[in-house]
Coordinates of C-alpha atoms in Angstrom, one line a residue:
M1 CA -79.6 43.7 -40.3
L2 CA -77.0 43.7 -37.9
N3 CA -79.1 41.8 -35.6
A4 CA -79.7 39.2 -38.3
L5 CA -76.1 38.8 -39.0
V6 CA -75.3 38.4 -35.3
T7 CA -78.1 35.9 -35.0
N8 CA -76.9 34.0 -38.1
L9 CA -73.4 33.9 -36.8
A10 CA -74.6 32.8 -33.4
A11 CA -76.6 30.0 -35.1
E12 CA -73.6 28.6 -36.8
E13 CA -71.4 26.5 -34.7
T14 CA -68.1 28.1 -33.9
P15 CA -65.2 25.8 -33.6
N16 CA -63.5 25.4 -30.2
P17 CA -60.1 27.1 -30.3
L18 CA -58.6 24.4 -28.0
I19 CA -59.4 21.5 -30.4
P20 CA -57.4 21.5 -33.6
A21 CA -58.8 20.7 -37.0
W22 CA -58.8 17.1 -38.2
Y23 CA -56.2 17.9 -41.0
D24 CA -53.8 19.4 -38.4
I25 CA -54.2 16.2 -36.3
I26 CA -53.4 14.0 -39.3
W27 CA -50.4 16.0 -40.4
S28 CA -49.1 16.3 -36.9
A29 CA -49.5 12.5 -36.4
L30 CA -47.7 11.8 -39.7
W31 CA -44.7 14.0 -38.7
F32 CA -44.7 12.5 -35.2
V33 CA -44.5 9.0 -36.7
V34 CA -41.7 10.2 -39.1
I35 CA -39.7 11.8 -36.2
L36 CA -40.4 8.7 -34.0
I37 CA -39.1 6.4 -36.8
V38 CA -36.0 8.6 -37.3
V39 CA -35.3 8.7 -33.6
W40 CA -36.0 4.9 -33.3
K41 CA -33.8 3.9 -36.2
V42 CA -31.0 6.5 -36.2
A43 CA -30.7 8.5 -33.0
L44 CA -31.5 5.7 -30.5
P45 CA -28.9 3.2 -31.9
R46 CA -26.3 6.0 -31.9
F47 CA -27.2 7.0 -28.4
T48 CA -27.1 3.4 -27.3
K49 CA -23.8 2.8 -29.0
M50 CA -22.3 5.9 -27.4
L51 CA -23.6 4.8 -23.9
D52 CA -22.2 1.3 -24.5
E53 CA -18.8 2.7 -25.5
R54 CA -18.8 4.9 -22.4
S55 CA -19.8 2.0 -20.3
A56 CA -17.1 -0.2 -21.8
A57 CA -14.5 2.6 -21.4
I58 CA -15.5 3.0 -17.8
E59 CA -15.4 -0.7 -17.1
G60 CA -12.0 -0.9 -18.9
N61 CA -10.6 1.9 -16.8
I62 CA -12.0 0.3 -13.7
A63 CA -10.3 -3.0 -14.7
K64 CA -7.1 -1.2 -15.5
A65 CA -7.2 0.5 -12.2
D66 CA -7.8 -2.8 -10.4
E67 CA -5.0 -4.4 -12.3
A68 CA -2.7 -1.4 -11.5
Q69 CA -3.7 -1.6 -7.9
K70 CA -2.9 -5.4 -7.8
E71 CA 0.4 -4.7 -9.5
A72 CA 1.2 -2.0 -7.0
E73 CA 0.3 -4.3 -4.1
A74 CA 2.5 -7.0 -5.6
A75 CA 5.3 -4.5 -6.1
L76 CA 4.9 -3.4 -2.5
E77 CA 5.0 -7.0 -1.3
E78 CA 8.1 -7.6 -3.4
Y79 CA 9.7 -4.4 -2.0
T80 CA 8.9 -5.4 1.5
R81 CA 10.3 -8.9 1.0
Q82 CA 13.5 -7.5 -0.6
L83 CA 13.8 -5.0 2.3
A84 CA 13.5 -7.8 4.8
E85 CA 16.1 -9.8 2.9
A86 CA 18.4 -6.8 2.7
R87 CA 18.0 -6.2 6.5
T88 CA 18.8 -9.9 7.2
E89 CA 21.8 -9.8 4.8
A90 CA 23.0 -6.5 6.5
G91 CA 22.7 -8.2 9.9
E92 CA 24.7 -11.2 8.6
I93 CA 27.3 -8.8 7.1
R94 CA 27.6 -6.9 10.4
E95 CA 28.0 -10.1 12.3
A96 CA 30.6 -11.4 9.8
A97 CA 32.4 -8.0 10.1
R98 CA 32.4 -8.2 13.9
E99 CA 33.8 -11.8 13.7
D100 CA 36.4 -10.6 11.2
G101 CA 37.3 -7.7 13.4
K102 CA 37.7 -10.0 16.4
R103 CA 39.8 -12.4 14.3
I104 CA 42.0 -9.5 13.0
I105 CA 42.4 -8.1 16.5
A106 CA 43.4 -11.6 17.8
E107 CA 45.8 -12.0 14.8
A108 CA 47.3 -8.6 15.4
K109 CA 47.7 -9.4 19.1
D110 CA 49.4 -12.7 18.3
T111 CA 51.6 -11.0 15.7
A112 CA 52.4 -8.3 18.1
T113 CA 53.2 -10.8 20.8
V114 CA 55.4 -12.8 18.5
E115 CA 57.1 -9.7 17.3
A116 CA 57.6 -8.4 20.8
A117 CA 59.1 -11.8 21.8
R118 CA 61.4 -11.7 18.7
V119 CA 62.4 -8.1 19.5
T120 CA 63.0 -9.1 23.1
A121 CA 65.0 -12.1 22.2
S122 CA 67.0 -10.1 19.7
A123 CA 67.6 -7.4 22.3
H124 CA 68.6 -10.0 24.8
A125 CA 71.0 -11.6 22.3
Q126 CA 72.4 -8.1 21.4
I127 CA 72.8 -7.3 25.1
E128 CA 74.5 -10.6 25.7
A129 CA 76.8 -10.0 22.7
E130 CA 77.6 -6.5 24.0
R131 CA 78.1 -7.9 27.5
Q132 CA 80.5 -10.6 26.1
T133 CA 82.3 -7.9 24.1
A134 CA 82.5 -5.6 27.1
L135 CA 83.7 -8.6 29.3
V136 CA 86.4 -9.5 26.8
S137 CA 87.4 -5.8 26.5
L138 CA 87.3 -5.4 30.3
R139 CA 89.4 -8.6 30.9
A140 CA 92.0 -7.3 28.5
E141 CA 92.1 -3.9 30.1
V142 CA 92.0 -5.4 33.7
G143 CA 94.8 -7.8 32.7
T144 CA 96.9 -5.0 31.3
L145 CA 96.3 -2.9 34.3
A146 CA 97.0 -5.8 36.7
L147 CA 100.2 -6.7 34.8
D148 CA 101.3 -3.1 34.9
L149 CA 100.5 -2.8 38.6
A150 CA 102.1 -6.2 39.4
G151 CA 105.2 -5.1 37.4
G152 CA 105.3 -1.9 39.4
V153 CA 105.0 -3.8 42.7
I154 CA 107.6 -6.4 41.7
G155 CA 109.7 -4.0 39.9
E156 CA 110.0 -6.0 36.7
T157 CA 107.9 -6.2 33.6
L158 CA 106.1 -9.3 32.6
S159 CA 106.8 -9.6 28.9
D160 CA 105.5 -13.1 28.3
D161 CA 102.0 -12.6 27.0
A162 CA 100.9 -16.2 27.3
R163 CA 102.0 -16.4 30.9
A164 CA 100.6 -13.0 31.7
T165 CA 97.2 -14.0 30.1
A166 CA 97.1 -17.2 32.2
V167 CA 97.8 -15.3 35.4
V168 CA 95.1 -12.7 34.6
D169 CA 92.6 -15.4 33.7
R170 CA 93.2 -17.3 36.9
F171 CA 92.9 -14.1 38.9
L172 CA 89.6 -13.2 37.3
A173 CA 88.3 -16.8 37.7
D174 CA 89.1 -16.6 41.4
L175 CA 87.3 -13.2 41.5
D176 CA 84.2 -14.7 39.8
A177 CA 84.2 -17.7 42.1
S178 CA 84.4 -15.5 45.2
E179 CA 81.4 -13.3 43.9
K180 CA 79.3 -16.4 43.3
A181 CA 80.1 -17.8 46.8
A182 CA 79.1 -14.4 48.3
Q183 CA 75.7 -14.5 46.7

């Protein structure tokens, strides 16, 4: 009997374990279509939207970076231009300062020359005034001494002041004339 059972079983076709049954294929295909529709209608648009947003954000950031770079280049050019203008202006200021310094020095020299001339003239005038004062004082003393000596030689005093002054003045004029002739 065992032989009969084994023969019977061998006579029946045994299904291939690698090929699924037809009902498994239908249900699997049905769920595959459902999943495919869900992915196609829900997941793919969301995924596409997310990729588009990322792409837009990246492009926006690239555009912002380009704009920032252009602004930085413009700012650098402006800074360079201002720096060149500042250097030019500084050169002009230095040159003006040199010219002002030369002018101030020239004015100071002129002022010092004028002041020195004024001081010299004032000193000469003061010296001349002091010389005249000394000369008058000296004449008075020389006249007094001469009158005293003359009175001692003659033996009488000269009391007439006008006459004595005239004699002394004449004597001193003769002395001046003799000095000038000697030179």
